[in-house]
Coordinates of C-alpha atoms (C1' of nucleotides) in Angstrom, one line a residue:
Chain A
M547 CA 0.0 0.0 0.0
G548 CA 0.9 3.6 -0.2
A549 CA 1.8 3.8 3.6
P550 CA 0.6 7.3 4.1
T551 CA 2.4 9.2 6.9
A552 CA 0.4 9.9 10.1
D553 CA 0.1 13.6 9.4
R554 CA -1.7 12.8 6.2
V555 CA -4.6 12.5 8.7
A556 CA -4.9 16.2 9.6
G557 CA -6.6 19.2 8.4
R558 CA -10.3 19.0 7.8
L559 CA -12.5 18.6 4.7
L560 CA -15.6 20.6 5.1
G561 CA -19.0 19.2 4.2
E562 CA -22.2 21.1 4.2
A563 CA -23.6 22.6 7.4
P564 CA -27.3 22.2 8.1
A565 CA -29.6 25.2 7.8
G566 CA -29.3 27.4 10.8
S567 CA -25.9 26.4 12.0
A568 CA -23.5 28.1 9.5
G569 CA -20.4 29.9 10.8
D570 CA -18.8 27.5 13.1
R571 CA -16.1 26.1 10.9
M572 CA -13.1 26.5 13.0
N573 CA -10.9 23.8 14.5
Q574 CA -8.4 23.3 11.7
D575 CA -6.0 22.2 14.3
G576 CA -6.2 18.5 13.4
S577 CA -5.6 17.5 17.0
R578 CA -6.7 14.0 17.7
R579 CA -7.5 12.1 20.8
G580 CA -8.1 8.8 19.1
T581 CA -5.5 6.1 19.4
D582 CA -3.1 5.6 16.5
D583 CA -3.2 1.9 16.2
G584 CA -1.5 2.1 12.8
V585 CA -4.6 1.1 11.0
M586 CA -5.6 3.6 8.5
Y587 CA -9.3 3.3 8.5
R588 CA -9.4 3.6 12.3
R589 CA -7.3 6.8 12.1
V590 CA -9.7 8.2 9.5
A591 CA -12.7 7.2 11.6
A592 CA -11.1 8.8 14.7
D593 CA -10.4 12.0 12.8
L594 CA -14.0 12.2 11.5
R595 CA -15.4 11.4 14.9
D596 CA -13.4 14.3 16.3
A597 CA -14.5 16.6 13.5
I598 CA -18.1 15.6 14.2
A599 CA -17.7 16.2 17.9
D600 CA -16.2 19.6 17.2
G601 CA -19.3 20.4 15.2
A602 CA -17.5 20.9 12.0
Y603 CA -20.4 19.5 10.0
G604 CA -23.1 20.3 12.5
S605 CA -25.8 18.1 13.7
G606 CA -27.9 17.2 10.7
G607 CA -25.2 18.4 8.4
K608 CA -23.8 16.5 5.5
L609 CA -20.5 14.8 5.3
P610 CA -18.3 15.2 2.3
A611 CA -18.7 12.5 -0.4
E612 CA -16.7 9.3 -0.1
A613 CA -14.6 10.2 -3.1
A614 CA -13.7 13.6 -1.6
L615 CA -12.8 12.0 1.7
A616 CA -10.7 9.4 -0.2
E617 CA -8.7 12.2 -1.9
H618 CA -8.4 14.3 1.2
Y619 CA -6.9 11.5 3.3
G620 CA -5.0 10.0 0.4
V621 CA -6.5 6.6 0.7
S622 CA -8.8 4.5 -1.5
R623 CA -12.5 4.6 -1.3
G624 CA -12.6 1.2 0.2
T625 CA -10.7 2.4 3.3
I626 CA -13.0 5.4 3.6
R627 CA -16.0 3.1 3.5
Q628 CA -14.4 1.0 6.3
A629 CA -14.1 4.1 8.4
L630 CA -17.6 5.2 7.7
A631 CA -19.0 1.8 8.5
L632 CA -17.5 2.2 11.9
L633 CA -19.1 5.5 12.4
R634 CA -22.4 4.1 11.1
S635 CA -22.4 1.3 13.6
N636 CA -21.7 3.7 16.4
G637 CA -24.8 5.6 15.4
L638 CA -22.9 8.7 14.3
V639 CA -24.0 9.0 10.7
T640 CA -26.7 7.7 8.5
S641 CA -26.1 6.5 4.9
R642 CA -28.5 6.2 2.0
R643 CA -27.8 5.6 -1.6
G644 CA -28.1 8.7 -3.7
T645 CA -27.4 11.3 -1.0
R646 CA -24.5 12.3 1.2
R647 CA -24.1 10.9 4.7
V648 CA -25.9 12.8 7.4
V649 CA -24.5 13.5 10.9
L650 CA -26.8 12.0 13.5
G651 CA -25.1 13.1 16.7
T652 CA -22.0 12.9 18.8
A653 CA -20.3 9.6 19.6
P654 CA -20.6 8.2 23.1
V655 CA -16.9 8.0 23.8
Q656 CA -16.7 4.5 25.1
S657 CA -14.4 1.7 24.0
F658 CA -15.2 -2.0 24.1
S659 CA -13.4 -2.4 27.4
E660 CA -15.5 0.2 29.0
L661 CA -18.5 -1.8 28.1
L662 CA -17.3 -4.9 29.9
S663 CA -15.4 -3.5 32.8
F664 CA -17.2 -1.8 35.6
T665 CA -13.8 -0.3 36.5
N666 CA -13.2 1.4 33.2
W667 CA -16.8 2.5 32.9
A668 CA -16.6 4.1 36.4
R669 CA -13.4 5.9 35.5
S670 CA -14.9 7.2 32.2
V671 CA -17.7 8.9 34.1
G672 CA -15.3 10.3 36.6
E673 CA -16.1 8.2 39.6
E674 CA -13.7 6.1 41.7
P675 CA -14.4 2.4 41.2
G676 CA -14.1 0.0 44.0
A677 CA -14.8 -3.7 44.8
V678 CA -15.4 -5.7 48.0
L679 CA -15.0 -9.4 47.7
D680 CA -17.8 -11.2 49.5
S681 CA -17.0 -14.8 48.6
M682 CA -15.1 -16.9 46.2
V683 CA -15.8 -20.7 46.0
V684 CA -14.9 -23.6 43.8
R685 CA -17.8 -25.9 43.2
P686 CA -19.2 -28.3 40.6
A687 CA -20.8 -26.5 37.7
G688 CA -24.6 -26.4 37.6
D689 CA -26.4 -27.6 34.5
Q690 CA -26.9 -24.1 33.0
E691 CA -23.4 -23.1 33.8
R692 CA -22.0 -26.2 32.2
E693 CA -23.9 -25.5 29.0
R694 CA -23.2 -21.8 28.9
L695 CA -19.5 -22.1 29.7
R696 CA -19.3 -25.2 27.5
L697 CA -17.7 -27.4 30.2
E698 CA -17.2 -31.1 30.6
P699 CA -19.9 -33.0 32.6
D700 CA -17.8 -33.1 35.8
A701 CA -16.2 -29.7 35.6
D702 CA -15.8 -27.3 38.5
V703 CA -16.3 -23.5 38.3
Y704 CA -15.1 -20.6 40.4
A705 CA -18.0 -18.6 41.7
V706 CA -17.3 -15.0 42.8
L707 CA -19.6 -12.6 44.6
R708 CA -18.5 -9.0 44.8
V709 CA -20.0 -5.7 45.8
R710 CA -19.0 -2.9 43.4
T711 CA -18.8 0.7 44.6
L712 CA -18.7 4.1 43.1
S713 CA -16.7 6.5 45.3
G714 CA -17.3 4.2 48.2
R715 CA -21.0 3.9 47.7
P716 CA -22.2 0.4 46.9
V717 CA -24.1 0.3 43.6
M718 CA -23.9 -3.1 42.2
I719 CA -23.8 -6.8 43.1
E720 CA -21.7 -8.9 40.8
R721 CA -22.1 -12.7 40.7
T722 CA -19.6 -14.1 38.3
V723 CA -18.9 -17.7 37.3
Y724 CA -15.5 -18.6 35.7
P725 CA -14.3 -21.8 34.2
V726 CA -11.5 -23.3 36.2
W727 CA -8.7 -22.2 33.9
V728 CA -9.8 -18.6 34.3
G729 CA -10.9 -18.9 37.9
E730 CA -7.4 -20.1 38.9
L731 CA -6.0 -16.8 37.6
V732 CA -8.7 -14.8 39.4
A733 CA -8.0 -16.7 42.6
R734 CA -4.4 -15.7 42.5
L735 CA -5.2 -12.0 42.3
P736 CA -4.8 -9.9 45.4
V737 CA -7.9 -9.7 47.5
N738 CA -9.9 -6.6 46.8
E739 CA -8.2 -6.2 43.4
V740 CA -10.5 -3.8 41.8
S741 CA -10.4 -4.8 38.1
Y742 CA -10.3 -8.5 37.3
T743 CA -10.7 -7.6 33.6
E744 CA -7.6 -5.6 33.5
Q745 CA -5.6 -8.2 35.4
L746 CA -6.8 -11.0 33.2
L747 CA -5.9 -8.9 30.2
E748 CA -2.3 -8.8 31.4
H749 CA -2.4 -12.6 31.6
G750 CA -3.2 -12.7 28.0
I751 CA -6.9 -13.3 28.3
V752 CA -8.8 -11.3 25.8
F753 CA -12.4 -10.5 26.1
A754 CA -13.7 -10.3 22.5
D755 CA -17.4 -11.0 22.3
A756 CA -20.2 -10.4 24.8
D757 CA -23.9 -11.0 25.0
H758 CA -25.9 -9.0 27.4
T759 CA -29.5 -9.4 28.6
I760 CA -31.1 -6.6 30.6
D761 CA -34.2 -6.9 32.7
L762 CA -35.4 -6.3 36.2
A763 CA -34.9 -8.4 39.3
Y764 CA -35.7 -8.0 43.0
A765 CA -33.2 -7.8 45.8
D766 CA -32.8 -11.1 47.8
A767 CA -31.5 -11.1 51.3
D768 CA -27.9 -11.0 50.2
D769 CA -28.5 -8.2 47.8
A770 CA -30.3 -6.2 50.4
R771 CA -27.6 -6.7 53.0
L772 CA -24.7 -5.9 50.6
L773 CA -26.3 -3.0 48.8
G774 CA -28.0 -1.6 51.9
C775 CA -31.4 -1.6 50.4
A776 CA -34.7 -3.1 51.4
D777 CA -35.4 -6.8 50.7
G778 CA -37.4 -6.9 47.5
T779 CA -36.2 -3.6 46.0
A780 CA -36.4 -3.6 42.3
L781 CA -32.9 -3.7 40.7
L782 CA -31.7 -3.3 37.1
R783 CA -30.1 -6.6 36.1
E784 CA -27.6 -7.4 33.4
L785 CA -26.7 -11.0 32.5
R786 CA -23.5 -11.2 30.6
H787 CA -21.8 -13.9 28.7
T788 CA -18.3 -13.3 27.4
T789 CA -16.0 -15.2 25.1
D790 CA -12.5 -14.8 23.9
P791 CA -11.6 -14.4 20.2
T792 CA -11.5 -18.2 19.8
G793 CA -15.1 -18.4 21.0
R794 CA -14.1 -20.0 24.3
P795 CA -16.4 -18.8 27.1
L796 CA -14.6 -16.7 29.7
E797 CA -17.3 -15.8 32.2
W798 CA -20.9 -15.8 32.9
S799 CA -22.1 -13.0 35.2
E800 CA -25.2 -11.6 36.7
D801 CA -24.9 -8.0 37.8
R802 CA -27.6 -6.2 39.8
Y803 CA -27.6 -2.4 39.9
L804 CA -29.3 -0.2 42.4
P805 CA -31.9 1.9 40.5
G806 CA -30.7 5.3 39.5
T807 CA -27.1 4.4 39.2
V808 CA -26.9 3.2 35.6
A809 CA -28.6 3.2 32.3
F810 CA -27.8 1.1 29.2
T811 CA -27.8 2.5 25.7
V812 CA -27.9 0.8 22.4
H813 CA -27.8 2.0 18.9
N814 CA -29.1 0.0 16.0
S815 CA -29.7 0.7 12.4
I816 CA -31.5 -1.0 9.5
A817 CA -28.2 -2.2 8.3
A818 CA -26.8 -4.0 11.3
S819 CA -28.3 -4.4 14.6
A820 CA -27.4 -6.5 17.6
F821 CA -30.3 -5.5 19.7
S822 CA -33.5 -7.5 20.4
R823 CA -36.3 -7.9 22.7
L824 CA -36.9 -11.2 24.4
R825 CA -39.9 -12.8 25.9
H826 CA -39.1 -12.8 29.5
A827 CA -38.4 -16.3 30.8
G828 CA -38.1 -15.7 34.5
P829 CA -34.8 -15.8 36.5
A830 CA -32.1 -17.2 34.3
R831 CA -29.8 -18.3 37.1
Chain B
M760 CA -19.5 -9.1 -11.9
G761 CA -20.2 -12.8 -12.6
A762 CA -23.9 -12.4 -11.7
P763 CA -24.2 -15.9 -10.2
T764 CA -27.6 -17.5 -10.4
A765 CA -29.6 -17.9 -7.2
D766 CA -29.0 -21.6 -7.0
R767 CA -25.4 -21.0 -6.8
V768 CA -26.3 -20.4 -3.2
A769 CA -27.1 -24.0 -2.3
G770 CA -25.4 -27.1 -1.0
R771 CA -23.1 -26.7 1.9
L772 CA -19.5 -26.4 2.5
L773 CA -18.4 -28.3 5.6
G774 CA -16.1 -26.7 8.1
E775 CA -14.8 -28.5 11.1
A776 CA -17.0 -29.8 13.9
P777 CA -16.0 -29.2 17.5
A778 CA -14.8 -32.1 19.6
G779 CA -17.8 -34.1 20.8
S780 CA -20.3 -33.2 18.2
A781 CA -19.3 -35.1 15.1
G782 CA -21.9 -36.9 13.1
D783 CA -24.6 -34.4 12.4
R784 CA -23.7 -33.3 8.9
M785 CA -27.0 -33.7 7.2
N786 CA -29.1 -31.0 5.6
Q787 CA -27.7 -30.9 2.2
D788 CA -31.1 -29.7 1.1
G789 CA -30.0 -26.1 0.7
S790 CA -33.5 -24.9 1.7
R791 CA -33.4 -21.3 2.7
R792 CA -35.8 -19.2 4.8
G793 CA -33.8 -16.0 4.2
T794 CA -35.1 -13.3 1.9
D795 CA -33.7 -13.1 -1.6
D796 CA -33.2 -9.4 -1.8
G797 CA -30.9 -9.9 -4.8
V798 CA -27.9 -8.8 -2.9
M799 CA -25.3 -11.5 -3.0
Y800 CA -23.6 -11.0 0.4
R801 CA -27.0 -11.1 2.1
R802 CA -27.8 -14.3 0.4
V803 CA -24.5 -15.8 1.5
A804 CA -25.1 -14.6 5.0
A805 CA -28.6 -16.0 5.1
D806 CA -27.3 -19.3 3.8
L807 CA -24.5 -19.5 6.4
R808 CA -26.9 -18.4 9.1
D809 CA -29.2 -21.3 8.2
A810 CA -26.3 -23.7 8.1
I811 CA -25.2 -22.6 11.6
A812 CA -28.8 -22.9 12.9
D813 CA -28.9 -26.4 11.5
G814 CA -25.8 -27.2 13.4
A815 CA -23.8 -28.0 10.3
Y816 CA -20.7 -26.6 12.0
G817 CA -21.7 -27.2 15.6
S818 CA -21.5 -24.7 18.4
G819 CA -17.8 -24.0 18.9
G820 CA -17.0 -25.5 15.5
K821 CA -15.0 -23.8 12.8
L822 CA -16.2 -22.2 9.6
P823 CA -14.5 -22.9 6.3
A824 CA -11.8 -20.4 5.3
E825 CA -12.9 -17.3 3.5
A826 CA -11.2 -18.5 0.3
A827 CA -13.0 -21.8 0.5
L828 CA -16.3 -20.0 0.9
A829 CA -15.6 -17.6 -1.9
E830 CA -14.9 -20.5 -4.2
H831 CA -18.0 -22.5 -3.0
Y832 CA -20.3 -19.6 -3.6
G833 CA -18.6 -18.4 -6.7
V834 CA -18.0 -14.9 -5.4
S835 CA -15.0 -12.9 -4.5
R836 CA -13.4 -12.9 -1.1
G837 CA -14.7 -9.3 -0.5
T838 CA -18.3 -10.4 -0.8
I839 CA -17.7 -13.3 1.6
R840 CA -16.2 -10.9 4.0
Q841 CA -19.2 -8.6 3.8
A842 CA -21.4 -11.6 4.6
L843 CA -19.2 -12.7 7.5
A844 CA -19.2 -9.1 8.9
L845 CA -23.0 -9.3 9.1
L846 CA -22.8 -12.6 11.0
R847 CA -20.1 -11.1 13.2
S848 CA -22.2 -8.1 14.1
N849 CA -25.1 -10.4 15.0
G850 CA -22.9 -12.2 17.4
L851 CA -22.9 -15.5 15.4
V852 CA -19.3 -16.0 14.8
T853 CA -16.0 -14.7 16.1
S854 CA -13.0 -13.8 14.0
R855 CA -9.4 -13.6 14.7
R856 CA -6.4 -13.2 12.5
G857 CA -4.5 -16.4 12.0
T858 CA -7.4 -18.9 12.8
R859 CA -10.6 -19.9 11.3
R860 CA -13.8 -18.3 12.4
V861 CA -15.6 -19.9 15.3
V862 CA -19.3 -20.4 15.6
L863 CA -20.6 -18.7 18.8
G864 CA -24.2 -19.6 18.7
T865 CA -27.5 -19.4 16.9
A866 CA -28.9 -16.2 15.6
P867 CA -31.7 -14.5 17.3
V868 CA -34.1 -14.4 14.4
Q869 CA -35.2 -10.8 14.6
S870 CA -35.2 -8.2 11.9
F871 CA -34.7 -4.5 12.4
S872 CA -38.5 -3.9 12.2
E873 CA -39.0 -6.4 15.0
L874 CA -36.7 -4.3 17.2
L875 CA -38.7 -1.2 16.7
S876 CA -42.2 -2.4 16.4
F877 CA -43.9 -3.8 19.4
T878 CA -46.4 -5.4 17.0
N879 CA -43.8 -7.3 15.0
W880 CA -42.0 -8.3 18.2
A881 CA -45.2 -9.7 19.7
R882 CA -45.9 -11.7 16.6
S883 CA -42.4 -13.1 16.5
V884 CA -42.8 -14.5 20.0
G885 CA -46.2 -15.9 19.2
E886 CA -48.5 -13.5 21.0
E887 CA -51.3 -11.4 19.8
P888 CA -50.3 -7.7 19.9
G889 CA -52.9 -5.1 20.7
A890 CA -53.1 -1.3 21.4
V891 CA -55.6 0.9 23.2
L892 CA -55.3 4.6 22.5
D893 CA -55.6 6.6 25.6
S894 CA -55.0 10.1 24.3
M895 CA -53.6 12.0 21.3
V896 CA -53.0 15.7 21.5
V897 CA -51.3 18.4 19.5
R898 CA -49.3 20.8 21.7
P899 CA -46.2 23.0 21.6
A900 CA -43.0 21.1 21.8
G901 CA -41.1 21.2 25.1
D902 CA -37.5 22.2 25.1
Q903 CA -36.1 18.7 25.2
E904 CA -38.6 17.6 22.5
R905 CA -37.6 20.5 20.3
E906 CA -34.0 19.6 20.6
R907 CA -34.4 15.9 20.2
L908 CA -36.7 16.1 17.2
R909 CA -34.7 19.0 15.8
L910 CA -37.7 21.3 15.5
E911 CA -38.2 25.0 15.0
P912 CA -38.7 27.1 18.2
D913 CA -42.4 27.5 17.8
A914 CA -43.2 24.0 16.4
D915 CA -46.0 21.7 17.6
V916 CA -45.8 18.0 18.3
Y917 CA -48.3 15.2 18.4
A918 CA -48.2 13.4 21.7
V919 CA -49.7 9.9 21.9
L920 CA -50.3 7.7 24.9
R921 CA -51.2 4.1 24.2
V922 CA -51.5 0.9 26.3
R923 CA -49.9 -2.0 24.5
T924 CA -51.2 -5.5 25.2
L925 CA -50.1 -9.1 24.6
S926 CA -53.1 -11.4 24.0
G927 CA -55.3 -8.8 25.7
R928 CA -53.1 -8.4 28.8
P929 CA -51.7 -4.9 29.2
V930 CA -47.9 -5.0 29.4
M931 CA -46.6 -1.7 28.3
I932 CA -47.3 2.1 28.3
E933 CA -46.1 3.9 25.3
R934 CA -45.7 7.7 25.3
T935 CA -44.6 8.8 21.9
V936 CA -44.0 12.3 20.5
Y937 CA -44.0 12.9 16.8
P938 CA -43.1 15.9 14.7
V939 CA -46.1 17.4 13.0
W940 CA -45.4 16.0 9.6
V941 CA -45.4 12.5 11.0
G942 CA -48.1 13.1 13.6
E943 CA -50.6 14.2 10.9
L944 CA -50.2 10.8 9.3
V945 CA -50.6 9.1 12.6
A946 CA -53.7 11.1 13.4
R947 CA -55.4 10.0 10.2
L948 CA -54.9 6.3 11.1
P949 CA -58.0 4.4 12.4
V950 CA -58.4 4.5 16.1
N951 CA -57.0 1.4 17.7
E952 CA -54.8 0.7 14.7
V953 CA -52.4 -1.7 16.2
S954 CA -49.2 -0.9 14.4
Y955 CA -48.3 2.7 13.6
T956 CA -44.9 1.5 12.4
E957 CA -46.4 -0.7 9.7
Q958 CA -48.8 2.0 8.6
L959 CA -46.2 4.7 8.5
L960 CA -44.0 2.4 6.4
E961 CA -46.8 2.2 3.8
H962 CA -46.8 6.0 3.7
G963 CA -43.1 5.8 2.7
I964 CA -41.7 6.6 6.1
V965 CA -38.7 4.5 6.8
F966 CA -37.3 3.9 10.2
A967 CA -33.5 3.6 9.7
D968 CA -31.6 4.4 12.9
A969 CA -32.6 4.1 16.5
D970 CA -31.0 4.9 19.8
H971 CA -32.3 3.2 22.9
T972 CA -31.7 3.9 26.6
I973 CA -32.8 1.3 29.1
D974 CA -33.3 1.8 32.8
L975 CA -35.8 1.6 35.5
A976 CA -38.8 3.8 36.3
Y977 CA -41.6 3.8 38.8
A978 CA -45.3 3.7 37.8
D979 CA -47.1 7.1 38.1
A980 CA -50.8 7.3 38.6
D981 CA -51.5 7.0 34.9
D982 CA -49.2 4.0 34.5
A983 CA -50.8 2.3 37.5
R984 CA -54.3 2.9 36.2
L985 CA -53.6 1.8 32.7
L986 CA -51.4 -1.2 33.5
G987 CA -53.4 -2.3 36.5
C988 CA -50.5 -2.3 38.9
A989 CA -49.8 -0.5 42.1
D990 CA -48.7 3.1 42.1
G991 CA -44.9 3.2 42.4
T992 CA -44.3 -0.3 40.9
A993 CA -40.9 -0.6 39.3
L994 CA -41.1 -0.8 35.5
L995 CA -38.5 -1.5 32.9
R996 CA -38.2 1.7 30.8
E997 CA -37.0 2.1 27.2
L998 CA -36.4 5.5 25.8
R999 CA -36.2 5.4 22.0
H1000 CA -35.2 8.0 19.5
T1001 CA -35.7 7.1 15.8
T1002 CA -34.6 8.7 12.6
D1003 CA -35.2 8.1 8.9
P1004 CA -32.3 7.4 6.5
T1005 CA -31.9 11.1 6.0
G1006 CA -31.2 11.6 9.7
R1007 CA -34.6 13.3 10.2
P1008 CA -36.0 12.5 13.6
L1009 CA -39.2 10.5 13.3
E1010 CA -40.2 9.9 16.9
W1011 CA -39.2 10.1 20.5
S1012 CA -40.8 7.6 22.7
E1013 CA -40.8 6.4 26.3
D1014 CA -42.1 2.9 26.8
R1015 CA -42.6 1.4 30.3
Y1016 CA -42.9 -2.4 30.6
L1017 CA -44.4 -4.4 33.4
P1018 CA -41.7 -6.4 35.0
G1019 CA -41.4 -10.0 33.7
T1020 CA -42.8 -9.3 30.3
V1021 CA -39.7 -8.3 28.4
A1022 CA -35.9 -8.5 28.4
F1023 CA -33.5 -6.7 26.2
T1024 CA -30.5 -8.3 24.6
V1025 CA -27.4 -6.9 23.1
H1026 CA -24.4 -8.4 21.4
N1027 CA -21.2 -6.5 21.2
S1028 CA -17.7 -7.4 20.1
I1029 CA -14.2 -5.9 20.3
A1030 CA -14.6 -4.9 16.7
A1031 CA -17.9 -2.9 16.6
S1032 CA -20.1 -2.2 19.5
A1033 CA -23.1 0.0 19.9
F1034 CA -23.7 -0.6 23.5
S1035 CA -22.7 1.5 26.4
R1036 CA -23.5 2.2 30.0
L1037 CA -24.5 5.7 31.0
R1038 CA -24.3 7.4 34.3
H1039 CA -27.9 7.7 35.3
A1040 CA -29.2 11.2 35.0
G1041 CA -32.7 10.9 36.4
P1042 CA -36.0 11.0 34.5
A1043 CA -35.3 12.2 31.0
R1044 CA -38.7 13.2 30.1
Chain C
dA168 C1' -28.0 14.1 -16.4
dA169 C1' -24.9 14.3 -12.7
dG170 C1' -23.7 13.0 -8.1
dT171 C1' -23.7 9.7 -4.5
dG172 C1' -23.5 5.5 -1.9
dG173 C1' -24.1 0.2 -2.5
dT174 C1' -22.1 -3.8 -4.3
dC175 C1' -18.6 -6.6 -6.4
dT176 C1' -14.0 -8.0 -8.3
dA177 C1' -9.1 -9.4 -8.5
dG178 C1' -5.2 -8.8 -6.7
dA179 C1' -1.7 -7.5 -3.1
dC180 C1' 0.8 -7.5 1.3
dC181 C1' 0.7 -8.0 6.2
dA182 C1' 0.3 -9.9 11.1
dC183 C1' -0.7 -13.6 13.6
dA184 C1' -1.6 -18.7 14.9
dG185 C1' -0.4 -23.1 15.0
dA186 C1' 2.0 -27.3 13.4
Chain D
dC1334 C1' 6.7 -22.6 7.4
dT1335 C1' 1.8 -22.5 5.8
dG1336 C1' -2.8 -21.1 6.4
dT1337 C1' -5.7 -17.6 8.0
dG1338 C1' -8.1 -13.3 8.6
dG1339 C1' -7.0 -8.0 8.4
dT1340 C1' -6.2 -4.2 5.5
dC1341 C1' -5.8 -1.7 1.3
dT1342 C1' -6.1 -0.7 -3.7
dA1343 C1' -8.1 0.6 -8.3
dG1344 C1' -11.4 -0.1 -10.9
dA1345 C1' -16.2 -1.3 -12.4
dC1346 C1' -21.2 -1.1 -12.6
dC1347 C1' -25.6 -0.2 -10.5
dA1348 C1' -29.7 2.0 -7.9
dC1349 C1' -31.2 5.9 -6.1
dT1350 C1' -31.7 11.0 -5.3
dT1351 C1' -31.8 15.5 -6.8
dA1352 C1' -31.9 19.0 -9.9

DNA sequence: AAGTGGTCTAGACCACAGA
DNA sequence: CTGTGGTCTAGACCACTTA
């Protein structure tokens, strides 16, 4: 390939501002928060994301044509399309045959790790994450656990119960089940280590895919005790199933949040959506 | 391009079954439920989706290499990659450089319209959807509504309140706000028309992008009366903001579900995710 | 009719996994 | 080392929108 230099990604191609928001076309600085992972389409995407965040195209404004972007960045149209697909999947821009792409809004600046890790999420919203280990046991896997973690019939699991805190205030109960090979690593971590995810990452364990189910649950005696709420209080529940890039299950977790501490957001589009409603099937644990 | 005939998409290329699930390699019928929209990569994706659902590769099994798929379907590798990207974004398969793709699970068979439309969702889970119109008014837009629907300062909105039912049982309260140009169409629909979405679609209004926020809310007097629950009952709330392919806002809705009637699922991956947690900011209405 | 995004091709090189 | 998916290119044609 042409191996364009990094500073090829700088400057700003102007699109078309929406009616009623002309005049704010500053920010030619080309500064970029996004990570340079050396992949061109990500750099282009990051640059466009920043431009959109700066309001260079306005909300409801039009992006430059793909051909124009390709020339501007000195890459092929295919690369531009890769970058735009990213923005599209993040709900930043629309696309429709025949017309220019339209800016929908500003990106929620959250990376994949922030989606999985309570710790990273807490930091990203400016709070101090904490964790209190309540219990960690090794026990034979239940039927559901064996199936979900794809384990042998007689396999054990590590079951961990933790209270997660924001700036010292308990907000979530985390019940996580790990297969033995992951659990052994978890067990060796210092007690009250805040982020298992980060530590596991350093052991070469990569969280690659996750399925989440969100519904409502009621606090049991443990929840009430640990969260300091009344027994039977309604909690927002997230069931999470995570695998590594190989498809090997890494964890199966049930998190219960105190109301008012968290909300979940999803974007979907006619092109690609990973969002669906389910008929409620009762407690899945 | 080579314009392959439709029946080029038939037969089945076998991958590699996971340990412990060999022997179920039937289904050479090539039957396909998927829609033939004439786009090759979608046809390939649908075919692979069916193959996966039939267990041809097994859960945890490996897909054939891209090159093999390309030859099998008689298309280029690029097209195969488009198809696989679809499956990936649906959480069906993983992908990692260096190794074959791994089957994660079976697709949730839901289309985009099922995600937006209560009616389609209800049908897809085998229940009879219903709607009872409680009120429909035209009134000046509030500040938030004006911003979210991108309206002029003095614009009106149509505000609709409906009770949604499953087989006659009330399960959800839907408070939707439409800009005038959409609301006028809605107002002309027959009272107790079940699916506004389907009707609007026939008027050429296309729902293309949606943002959802999910959290917990408590039943107010209206909710309690209409859902037949106690005042203050915890409800699962979905805030939804929908736009057409042009980026023009179509609706802004707050839906409140009785607990135990619905759950929301999300898939995300390290590659592309549209899912994020938010710091809770109180009632957004 | 001109412009734009959607789809597809054929080829290239690279980074990484696993034998 | 070989096979695999990840990235990128340069070109082509089509469907749709807008003027």
